C-alpha cells in the first residue's frame, strides 16, 4: 500500500543539494569548521530520490550513509564546494543549499605544520569565502528553483526575508538555532518557510518530515508559478 501511495512528483527533475560543514585549513593538520552533521541535507536528498528525482549531493565531511542511487560528490572546503556547484548547477532544476558553509577561511595556508615554539599568542587572519547560494541566485536560469537555509538566533523572519531577496532565492528555510530540538546534530528541526508571499511556521518535526514539507512547498507552490 505504501508503495502505491508514494508520491513520484519529482519524476524527471534533477535536484542538487549541498550538505554538511566545510573545513577551512590553517595547515595540513588543522582546520576551522562547525557543528553541522549533514542530517538535514541527507534527509532532503533521500526524500527527493524517493519522490522520483535524480539527486546529486555535494557534501562536506559527514558520517552518514545513504542510497547508492544518490550521487555524492565529497568536498572539504567552501571553495571546493563552490567550484563543484559552478560546474554542475545549470544541469539542475531544483537547487537546495543546506550546507553550513564556513563564512571565512584562514587568509594564509601554511603547507607545513605550524609550530608553537616561537609563539606566545597566535593570531589567525580570516578572509571571506565565496557565497555559493548568492552566486547561484545571481546566475539563476529560467525556471530554476533555488532554496536556501538560514541559521538565526534573533529576528528570524526579517533576517530570512533579507537573505531571500539579497540572494535571489525562491524559498528560505529559517532555522532558530537556539531553540531546543532545532539545528545542529539533532534529528528534529523547527523551521519557518519564508518565500516572497508566504510565511509558514512548522512545528517541531523530524528532519525527514521537514524535508517532505519543503518538497511539498516546492512542488505544490513554487513549481506552479
Ligand atoms: N551559504 C552559501 N555560501 C556561503 C555562506 C552561506 O551557500 N559562503 C548559504 C547557506 O548554505 C544557506 C544560506 O547561504 O543556504 C544562508 O546561510 P547563513 O549562514 O544562514 O547566512 P549568511 O548569508 O552566511 O549570513 P550570516 O551567517 O551572516 O547570517
Ligand atoms: Ca553564514
Coordinates of N, CA and C and ligand atoms in Angstrom, one line a residue:
X1 N 0.9 -1.2 0.0 CA 0.0 0.0 0.0 C 0.9 1.2 0.0
X2 N 1.9 1.3 0.9 CA 2.8 2.4 1.0 C 3.4 2.7 -0.4
X3 N 3.8 1.7 -1.0 CA 4.4 1.8 -2.4 C 3.5 2.5 -3.3
X4 N 2.2 2.1 -3.3 CA 1.2 2.7 -4.2 C 1.0 4.2 -3.9
X5 N 1.0 4.5 -2.6 CA 0.7 5.8 -2.2 C 1.9 6.8 -2.3
X6 N 3.1 6.2 -2.5 CA 4.2 7.0 -2.6 C 4.1 8.0 -3.7
X7 N 4.4 9.3 -3.4 CA 4.4 10.3 -4.4 C 5.6 10.2 -5.3
X8 N 5.4 10.3 -6.6 CA 6.5 10.4 -7.5 C 6.5 11.7 -8.2
X9 N 6.2 12.8 -7.5 CA 6.0 14.1 -8.1 C 7.3 14.8 -8.4
X10 N 8.5 14.2 -8.2 CA 9.7 14.8 -8.7 C 10.3 14.1 -9.9
X11 N 9.5 13.2 -10.4 CA 10.0 12.4 -11.6 C 10.5 13.4 -12.7
X12 N 11.6 13.1 -13.3 CA 12.1 13.9 -14.4 C 12.9 15.2 -13.9
X13 N 12.9 15.4 -12.6 CA 13.6 16.6 -12.1 C 15.1 16.2 -11.6
X14 N 16.0 17.1 -11.9 CA 17.3 17.0 -11.4 C 17.5 17.9 -10.2
X15 N 17.8 17.3 -9.1 CA 17.9 18.0 -7.8 C 19.3 18.1 -7.3
X16 N 19.8 19.3 -7.0 CA 21.2 19.4 -6.4 C 21.1 19.9 -5.0
X17 N 21.8 19.2 -4.1 CA 21.7 19.6 -2.7 C 23.1 19.8 -2.1
X18 N 23.4 20.8 -1.4 CA 24.6 20.9 -0.6 C 24.3 20.6 0.8
X19 N 25.3 19.9 1.5 CA 25.1 19.5 2.8 C 26.3 19.5 3.7
X20 N 26.1 19.5 5.0 CA 27.3 19.3 5.9 C 28.1 20.6 6.1
X21 N 29.1 20.4 6.9 CA 30.0 21.6 7.2 C 31.1 21.7 6.1
X22 N 31.9 22.7 6.1 CA 33.1 22.8 5.4 C 34.3 22.9 6.3
X23 N 35.4 22.6 5.9 CA 36.7 22.7 6.6 C 37.6 23.7 6.0
X24 N 38.1 24.6 6.8 CA 39.0 25.6 6.2 C 40.3 25.5 6.9
X25 N 41.3 25.0 6.1 CA 42.6 24.6 6.7 C 43.5 25.8 7.0
X26 N 44.2 25.6 8.1 CA 45.3 26.5 8.5 C 46.6 25.9 8.1
X27 N 46.8 24.6 8.3 CA 48.0 23.9 7.9 C 47.5 22.5 7.6
X28 N 48.4 21.5 7.3 CA 47.9 20.2 6.9 C 47.1 19.4 8.0
X29 N 47.3 19.8 9.2 CA 46.6 19.1 10.3 C 45.5 19.8 11.0
X30 N 45.3 21.1 10.7 CA 44.3 21.9 11.5 C 43.4 22.6 10.6
X31 N 42.1 22.7 11.0 CA 41.1 23.4 10.2 C 40.1 24.1 11.1
X32 N 39.4 25.0 10.6 CA 38.2 25.7 11.2 C 37.0 25.1 10.6
X33 N 36.0 24.7 11.5 CA 34.8 24.1 10.9 C 33.6 24.4 11.8
X34 N 32.5 23.7 11.7 CA 31.3 24.0 12.6 C 30.6 22.7 12.9
X35 N 29.5 22.8 13.7 CA 28.9 21.6 14.2 C 27.9 20.9 13.3
X36 N 27.8 21.3 12.0 CA 26.8 20.7 11.1 C 27.0 19.2 11.0
X37 N 25.9 18.4 11.1 CA 26.1 17.0 10.9 C 25.8 16.5 9.5
X38 N 25.1 17.3 8.7 CA 24.7 16.9 7.4 C 23.3 16.2 7.3
X39 N 22.7 16.0 8.5 CA 21.5 15.2 8.5 C 20.4 15.8 7.7
X40 N 20.2 17.2 7.8 CA 19.1 17.8 7.0 C 19.3 17.6 5.5
X41 N 20.5 17.8 5.1 CA 20.8 17.7 3.6 C 20.6 16.3 3.1
X42 N 21.0 15.3 3.9 CA 20.9 13.9 3.5 C 19.4 13.5 3.5
X43 N 18.6 14.1 4.5 CA 17.2 13.8 4.6 C 16.5 14.4 3.3
X44 N 16.9 15.6 2.9 CA 16.4 16.2 1.7 C 16.7 15.3 0.4
X45 N 18.0 14.8 0.4 CA 18.4 14.0 -0.8 C 17.6 12.8 -0.9
X46 N 17.4 12.1 0.3 CA 16.6 10.8 0.3 C 15.1 11.1 -0.1
X47 N 14.6 12.1 0.4 CA 13.2 12.5 0.1 C 13.0 12.7 -1.4
X48 N 13.9 13.5 -1.9 CA 13.9 13.8 -3.4 C 14.0 12.5 -4.2
X49 N 14.9 11.7 -3.8 CA 15.1 10.4 -4.5 C 13.9 9.6 -4.5
X50 N 13.2 9.4 -3.3 CA 12.0 8.6 -3.1 C 10.9 9.2 -4.0
X51 N 10.9 10.5 -4.2 CA 9.8 11.1 -5.0 C 10.2 11.1 -6.5
X52 N 11.2 10.4 -6.9 CA 11.4 10.2 -8.3 C 12.5 11.1 -8.9
X53 N 13.2 12.0 -8.2 CA 14.2 12.9 -8.7 C 15.5 12.1 -9.0
X54 N 16.3 12.7 -9.9 CA 17.7 12.3 -9.9 C 18.5 13.3 -9.0
X55 N 19.2 12.7 -8.0 CA 19.7 13.6 -7.0 C 21.3 13.6 -7.0
X56 N 21.8 14.8 -6.9 CA 23.3 14.9 -6.7 C 23.5 15.7 -5.4
X57 N 24.3 15.1 -4.5 CA 24.5 15.7 -3.2 C 26.0 16.1 -3.1
X58 N 26.2 17.3 -2.9 CA 27.6 17.8 -2.7 C 27.8 17.9 -1.2
X59 N 28.6 17.1 -0.6 CA 28.7 17.1 0.9 C 30.0 17.3 1.4
X60 N 30.1 18.1 2.5 CA 31.3 18.3 3.3 C 31.4 17.0 4.1
X61 N 32.5 17.0 5.0 CA 32.8 15.8 5.7 C 31.7 15.4 6.7
X62 N 31.0 14.3 6.6 CA 30.0 13.9 7.5 C 30.1 12.4 7.7
X63 N 29.3 11.9 8.6 CA 29.3 10.4 8.9 C 28.0 9.8 8.7
X64 N 27.5 9.9 7.4 CA 26.2 9.3 7.1 C 26.3 8.5 5.8
X65 N 25.5 7.4 5.9 CA 25.4 6.5 4.7 C 24.1 6.8 4.0
X66 N 24.1 6.7 2.7 CA 22.8 6.8 2.0 C 22.7 5.9 0.8
X67 N 21.5 6.0 0.1 CA 21.3 5.1 -1.0 C 22.4 5.2 -2.1
X68 N 22.7 4.1 -2.7 CA 23.8 4.1 -3.7 C 23.3 4.9 -5.0
X69 N 22.0 5.1 -5.1 CA 21.5 5.8 -6.3 C 21.6 7.3 -6.2
X70 N 21.9 7.8 -5.0 CA 22.2 9.2 -4.9 C 23.6 9.5 -5.2
X71 N 23.9 10.4 -6.1 CA 25.3 10.6 -6.5 C 25.9 11.6 -5.5
X72 N 26.9 11.2 -4.8 CA 27.6 12.0 -3.8 C 28.9 12.6 -4.3
X73 N 29.1 13.9 -4.2 CA 30.4 14.5 -4.5 C 30.9 15.0 -3.2
X74 N 32.0 14.4 -2.8 CA 32.6 14.8 -1.5 C 33.6 16.0 -1.6
X75 N 33.4 17.0 -0.8 CA 34.3 18.1 -0.8 C 34.7 18.4 0.7
X76 N 35.7 19.2 0.8 CA 36.1 19.6 2.2 C 35.9 21.1 2.4
X77 N 36.5 21.9 1.5 CA 36.5 23.4 1.7 C 35.3 24.0 1.0
X78 N 35.0 25.3 1.4 CA 33.9 26.1 0.8 C 34.3 26.3 -0.7
X79 N 35.5 26.6 -0.9 CA 36.0 26.9 -2.2 C 35.8 25.7 -3.2
X80 N 36.1 24.4 -2.7 CA 35.8 23.2 -3.5 C 34.3 23.1 -3.7
X81 N 33.5 23.4 -2.7 CA 32.0 23.2 -2.9 C 31.5 24.2 -3.9
X82 N 32.1 25.4 -3.9 CA 31.7 26.5 -4.8 C 32.1 26.0 -6.3
X83 N 33.3 25.5 -6.4 CA 33.7 25.0 -7.8 C 32.8 24.0 -8.3
X84 N 32.4 23.0 -7.5 CA 31.5 21.9 -8.0 C 30.1 22.5 -8.4
X85 N 29.6 23.4 -7.5 CA 28.3 24.0 -7.8 C 28.3 24.7 -9.1
X86 N 29.4 25.5 -9.3 CA 29.6 26.3 -10.5 C 29.5 25.4 -11.8
X87 N 30.2 24.3 -11.6 CA 30.4 23.4 -12.8 C 29.1 22.7 -13.1
X88 N 28.3 22.3 -12.2 CA 27.1 21.4 -12.5 C 25.7 22.1 -12.3
X89 N 25.7 23.3 -11.7 CA 24.4 23.9 -11.3 C 23.4 24.0 -12.5
X90 N 23.9 24.3 -13.7 CA 23.0 24.6 -14.8 C 22.2 23.3 -15.3
X91 N 22.7 22.1 -14.9 CA 22.0 20.9 -15.3 C 20.9 20.6 -14.3
X92 N 20.6 21.5 -13.3 CA 19.7 21.1 -12.3 C 18.4 22.0 -12.3
X93 N 17.3 21.4 -11.9 CA 16.0 22.2 -11.9 C 15.8 22.8 -10.5
X94 N 16.1 22.0 -9.5 CA 15.9 22.5 -8.1 C 17.2 22.4 -7.3
X95 N 17.7 23.5 -6.7 CA 18.9 23.6 -6.0 C 18.7 24.0 -4.6
X96 N 19.1 23.1 -3.7 CA 18.9 23.4 -2.3 C 20.2 23.5 -1.5
X97 N 20.4 24.6 -0.9 CA 21.7 24.9 -0.2 C 21.6 24.7 1.3
X98 N 21.7 23.5 1.8 CA 21.6 23.3 3.2 C 22.9 23.2 3.9
X99 N 24.0 23.3 3.2 CA 25.3 23.2 3.8 C 25.6 24.3 4.7
X100 N 26.3 24.0 5.8 CA 26.8 25.1 6.7 C 28.2 25.5 6.3
X101 N 28.2 26.4 5.3 CA 29.4 26.8 4.6 C 30.1 27.8 5.6
X102 N 31.4 27.5 5.8 CA 32.2 28.5 6.7 C 32.2 29.8 6.0
X103 N 31.8 30.9 6.7 CA 31.8 32.2 6.1 C 33.2 32.7 5.8
X104 N 34.2 32.3 6.6 CA 35.6 32.8 6.5 C 36.5 31.6 6.4
X105 N 37.7 31.9 5.9 CA 38.8 30.9 5.9 C 40.1 31.6 6.2
X106 N 41.1 30.9 6.7 CA 42.4 31.5 7.0 C 43.0 32.1 5.8
X107 N 43.5 33.3 5.9 CA 44.0 34.0 4.8 C 45.2 33.3 4.2
X108 N 46.0 32.8 5.1 CA 47.2 32.1 4.6 C 47.2 30.7 5.0
X109 N 47.4 29.8 4.1 CA 47.5 28.4 4.4 C 49.0 28.0 4.5
X110 N 49.4 27.4 5.6 CA 50.8 27.0 5.7 C 51.0 25.6 5.3
X111 N 51.8 25.3 4.4 CA 51.9 23.9 3.8 C 52.6 22.9 4.8
X112 N 53.3 23.5 5.8 CA 53.9 22.6 6.8 C 53.3 22.9 8.1
X113 N 53.3 22.0 9.1 CA 52.7 22.2 10.4 C 53.2 23.4 11.1
X114 N 52.2 24.2 11.6 CA 52.6 25.4 12.4 C 53.2 24.9 13.7
X115 N 54.4 25.4 14.1 CA 55.0 25.0 15.4 C 54.8 26.1 16.4
X116 N 54.6 25.6 17.7 CA 54.3 26.6 18.8 C 55.5 27.3 19.4
X117 N 56.7 26.7 19.1 CA 58.0 27.2 19.7 C 58.1 28.7 19.9
X118 N 58.0 29.4 18.8 CA 58.3 30.8 18.8 C 57.1 31.7 19.1
X119 N 56.0 31.0 19.5 CA 54.7 31.8 19.6 C 54.2 31.8 21.0
X120 N 53.9 32.9 21.6 CA 53.2 33.0 22.9 C 51.7 33.1 22.6
X121 N 51.3 34.0 21.7 CA 49.9 34.1 21.2 C 49.9 33.8 19.7
X122 N 48.8 33.4 19.2 CA 48.7 33.0 17.8 C 47.5 33.7 17.2
X123 N 47.7 34.5 16.2 CA 46.6 35.2 15.6 C 46.3 34.6 14.2
X124 N 45.0 34.5 13.9 CA 44.7 34.0 12.6 C 43.9 35.0 11.9
X125 N 44.4 35.4 10.7 CA 43.6 36.4 9.9 C 42.7 35.6 8.9
X126 N 41.4 36.0 8.9 CA 40.5 35.3 8.1 C 40.0 36.1 6.9
X127 N 39.7 35.5 5.8 CA 39.1 36.2 4.7 C 37.8 35.5 4.3
X128 N 36.9 36.3 3.6 CA 35.6 35.8 3.3 C 35.6 34.7 2.2
X129 N 34.8 33.7 2.4 CA 34.6 32.6 1.4 C 33.6 33.1 0.4
X130 N 33.6 32.5 -0.8 CA 32.5 32.9 -1.8 C 31.2 32.4 -1.2
X131 N 30.1 33.2 -1.4 CA 28.8 32.8 -1.0 C 28.1 32.0 -2.2
X132 N 28.0 30.7 -2.0 CA 27.6 29.8 -3.0 C 26.2 30.0 -3.4
X133 N 25.3 30.2 -2.4 CA 23.9 30.4 -2.7 C 23.7 31.7 -3.4
X134 N 24.4 32.8 -3.0 CA 24.3 34.1 -3.7 C 24.7 34.0 -5.2
X135 N 25.8 33.2 -5.4 CA 26.2 33.0 -6.8 C 25.2 32.3 -7.6
X136 N 24.6 31.3 -7.0 CA 23.5 30.5 -7.8 C 22.3 31.4 -8.1
X137 N 22.0 32.3 -7.1 CA 20.9 33.2 -7.3 C 21.1 34.2 -8.4
X138 N 22.3 34.7 -8.4 CA 22.7 35.7 -9.3 C 22.7 35.2 -10.8
X139 N 23.0 33.9 -10.9 CA 23.1 33.3 -12.2 C 22.0 32.3 -12.5
X140 N 20.9 32.5 -11.8 CA 19.7 31.6 -11.9 C 19.2 31.5 -13.3
X141 N 19.0 30.3 -13.8 CA 18.4 30.0 -15.1 C 16.9 30.1 -15.0
X142 N 16.3 30.4 -16.1 CA 14.8 30.4 -16.2 C 14.2 29.1 -15.7
X143 N 13.3 29.2 -14.8 CA 12.6 28.0 -14.3 C 13.3 27.3 -13.2
X144 N 14.5 27.7 -12.9 CA 15.2 27.0 -11.8 C 14.6 27.5 -10.5
X145 N 14.6 26.5 -9.5 CA 14.1 26.9 -8.2 C 15.3 26.8 -7.2
X146 N 15.5 27.9 -6.4 CA 16.6 27.9 -5.5 C 16.1 28.1 -4.1
X147 N 16.6 27.2 -3.3 CA 16.2 27.2 -1.8 C 17.4 27.3 -1.0
X148 N 17.4 28.3 0.0 CA 18.5 28.4 0.9 C 18.0 28.1 2.3
X149 N 18.9 27.9 3.2 CA 18.6 27.8 4.6 C 19.1 29.1 5.3
X150 N 18.7 29.3 6.6 CA 19.1 30.4 7.3 C 19.2 30.1 8.8
X151 N 20.4 30.2 9.3 CA 20.6 29.9 10.7 C 20.6 31.2 11.4
X152 N 19.6 31.4 12.3 CA 19.4 32.7 13.0 C 19.3 32.4 14.5
X153 N 19.6 33.5 15.3 CA 19.3 33.4 16.7 C 18.4 34.5 17.1
X154 N 18.1 35.5 16.3 CA 17.1 36.6 16.6 C 16.5 37.1 15.3
X155 N 15.4 37.8 15.3 CA 14.7 38.4 14.2 C 14.7 37.4 13.0
X156 N 14.2 36.2 13.3 CA 14.3 35.1 12.3 C 13.7 35.4 11.0
X157 N 12.5 35.8 11.0 CA 11.8 36.0 9.7 C 12.3 37.2 9.0
X158 N 12.6 38.3 9.6 CA 13.1 39.5 9.0 C 14.5 39.2 8.3
X159 N 15.4 38.6 9.1 CA 16.7 38.2 8.6 C 16.6 37.3 7.4
X160 N 15.6 36.4 7.5 CA 15.5 35.4 6.4 C 14.9 36.0 5.1
X161 N 14.0 37.0 5.3 CA 13.5 37.7 4.2 C 14.6 38.5 3.5
X162 N 15.4 39.0 4.3 CA 16.6 39.8 3.7 C 17.4 38.9 2.9
X163 N 17.7 37.7 3.4 CA 18.5 36.7 2.6 C 17.8 36.3 1.3
X164 N 16.5 36.1 1.5 CA 15.6 35.7 0.3 C 15.8 36.7 -0.9
X165 N 15.7 37.9 -0.6 CA 15.8 39.0 -1.6 C 17.2 39.2 -2.1
X166 N 18.1 39.3 -1.1 CA 19.5 39.6 -1.4 C 20.2 38.5 -2.3
X167 N 19.8 37.3 -2.0 CA 20.4 36.1 -2.7 C 19.6 35.6 -3.9
X168 N 18.4 36.3 -4.1 CA 17.5 35.9 -5.2 C 17.1 34.5 -5.1
X169 N 16.7 34.1 -3.9 CA 16.2 32.7 -3.7 C 14.7 32.7 -3.8
X170 N 14.1 31.5 -4.0 CA 12.7 31.3 -4.1 C 12.1 31.0 -2.7
X171 N 12.9 30.4 -1.9 CA 12.5 29.9 -0.6 C 13.7 29.9 0.4
X172 N 13.5 30.4 1.6 CA 14.5 30.3 2.7 C 13.8 29.5 3.8
X173 N 14.5 28.5 4.2 CA 14.1 27.6 5.3 C 14.8 28.2 6.6
X174 N 14.0 28.9 7.4 CA 14.6 29.6 8.5 C 14.6 28.7 9.8
X175 N 15.7 28.8 10.4 CA 16.1 27.9 11.5 C 16.4 28.7 12.7
X176 N 15.7 28.6 13.8 CA 16.2 29.2 15.1 C 17.1 28.3 15.8
X177 N 18.4 28.5 15.7 CA 19.4 27.5 16.2 C 19.5 27.5 17.7
X178 N 18.8 28.4 18.4 CA 18.9 28.4 19.8 C 17.8 27.6 20.5
X179 N 16.7 27.3 19.6 CA 15.6 26.5 20.1 C 16.0 25.1 20.4
X180 N 15.4 24.5 21.5 CA 15.6 23.1 21.8 C 15.0 22.3 20.6
X181 N 15.7 21.3 20.2 CA 15.2 20.4 19.1 C 15.3 21.0 17.7
X182 N 16.2 21.9 17.6 CA 16.4 22.5 16.2 C 17.9 22.7 16.0
X183 N 18.2 22.7 14.7 CA 19.6 23.0 14.3 C 20.6 21.8 14.3
X184 N 21.7 22.0 15.0 CA 22.8 21.1 14.8 C 22.7 19.7 15.5
X185 N 23.0 18.7 14.7 CA 23.2 17.3 15.3 C 22.1 16.7 16.0
X186 N 20.9 17.2 15.9 CA 19.7 16.5 16.4 C 18.9 16.0 15.2
X187 N 17.9 15.1 15.5 CA 17.1 14.5 14.4 C 15.9 15.3 14.1
X188 N 15.6 16.3 14.9 CA 14.4 17.2 14.7 C 14.8 18.6 14.3
X189 N 13.9 19.3 13.8 CA 14.1 20.7 13.4 C 12.8 21.5 13.5
X190 N 13.0 22.8 13.9 CA 11.8 23.7 14.0 C 12.1 24.8 13.0
X191 N 11.3 24.8 11.9 CA 11.7 25.8 10.8 C 10.5 26.6 10.4
X192 N 10.7 27.7 9.8 CA 9.7 28.5 9.2 C 10.1 28.7 7.7
X193 N 9.1 28.4 6.8 CA 9.3 28.5 5.4 C 9.0 30.0 5.0
X194 N 10.0 30.6 4.4 CA 9.8 32.1 4.0 C 10.0 32.2 2.5
X195 N 8.9 32.5 1.8 CA 9.0 32.8 0.4 C 8.5 34.3 0.2
X196 N 8.5 34.7 -1.0 CA 8.2 36.1 -1.3 C 6.8 36.5 -0.8
X197 N 5.8 35.5 -0.9 CA 4.5 35.8 -0.5 C 3.9 34.9 0.5
X198 N 4.7 34.1 1.2 CA 4.1 33.2 2.2 C 5.1 33.0 3.3
X199 N 4.6 32.9 4.5 CA 5.4 32.6 5.7 C 4.7 31.4 6.4
X200 N 5.3 30.3 6.5 CA 4.7 29.1 7.1 C 5.5 28.6 8.2
X201 N 5.0 28.7 9.4 CA 5.7 28.2 10.6 C 5.3 26.8 10.8
X202 N 6.3 25.9 10.8 CA 6.1 24.5 11.0 C 6.4 24.1 12.5
X203 N 5.7 23.1 13.0 CA 6.0 22.7 14.4 C 7.3 21.9 14.4
X204 N 7.7 21.4 15.6 CA 8.9 20.5 15.7 C 8.6 19.2 14.9
X205 N 9.5 18.9 14.0 CA 9.3 17.7 13.1 C 10.6 17.0 13.0
X206 N 10.6 15.7 12.6 CA 11.8 15.1 12.3 C 12.4 15.7 11.0
X207 N 13.7 15.6 10.8 CA 14.3 16.2 9.6 C 13.8 15.6 8.4
X208 N 13.4 14.3 8.4 CA 12.7 13.6 7.3 C 11.4 14.3 7.0
X209 N 10.6 14.6 8.0 CA 9.3 15.3 7.8 C 9.5 16.7 7.3
X210 N 10.5 17.4 7.8 CA 10.8 18.7 7.3 C 11.2 18.7 5.8
X211 N 12.0 17.7 5.5 CA 12.4 17.5 4.0 C 11.1 17.3 3.2
X212 N 10.2 16.5 3.7 CA 8.9 16.3 2.9 C 8.1 17.6 2.8
X213 N 8.0 18.4 3.9 CA 7.3 19.6 3.8 C 7.9 20.6 2.8
X214 N 9.3 20.6 2.8 CA 10.0 21.5 1.9 C 9.7 21.1 0.4
X215 N 9.7 19.8 0.1 CA 9.4 19.4 -1.3 C 7.9 19.6 -1.6
X216 N 7.0 19.4 -0.6 CA 5.6 19.7 -0.8 C 5.4 21.2 -1.3
X217 N 6.1 22.1 -0.6 CA 6.0 23.5 -0.9 C 6.6 23.8 -2.3
X218 N 7.7 23.2 -2.6 CA 8.3 23.4 -3.9 C 7.4 22.9 -5.0
X219 N 6.8 21.7 -4.8 CA 6.0 21.1 -5.9 C 4.6 21.8 -6.0
X220 N 4.0 21.9 -4.9 CA 2.6 22.4 -4.9 C 2.5 23.9 -5.1
X221 N 3.6 24.6 -4.8 CA 3.5 26.1 -4.9 C 4.6 26.7 -5.8
X222 N 5.9 26.5 -5.6 CA 6.9 27.1 -6.4 C 6.9 26.7 -7.9
X223 N 6.7 25.4 -8.1 CA 6.7 24.8 -9.5 C 5.5 25.3 -10.3
X224 N 4.5 25.7 -9.6 CA 3.2 26.1 -10.3 C 3.3 27.6 -10.7
X225 N 4.3 28.3 -10.3 CA 4.3 29.8 -10.5 C 4.8 30.1 -11.9
Ligands
LIG1 N1 25.7 29.9 2.1 C1 26.5 29.6 1.0 N2 27.8 30.0 0.9 C2 28.3 30.7 1.9 C3 27.6 31.0 3.1 C4 26.2 30.6 3.1 O1 25.9 29.0 0.1 N3 29.6 31.1 1.9 C5 24.3 29.5 2.1 C6 23.9 28.5 3.2 O2 24.1 27.2 2.6 C7 22.5 28.8 3.4 C8 22.4 30.3 3.2 O3 23.5 30.7 2.4 O4 21.6 28.2 2.5 C9 22.4 31.2 4.5 O5 23.4 30.9 5.3 P1 23.6 31.6 6.7 O6 24.9 31.2 7.3 O7 22.3 31.5 7.5 O8 23.6 33.1 6.2 P2 24.8 34.0 5.6 O9 24.3 34.6 4.3 O10 26.1 33.3 5.6 O11 24.9 35.2 6.7 P3 25.2 35.2 8.3 O12 25.9 33.9 8.6 O13 26.0 36.4 8.5 O14 23.8 35.2 8.9
LIG2 CA1 26.9 32.1 7.4

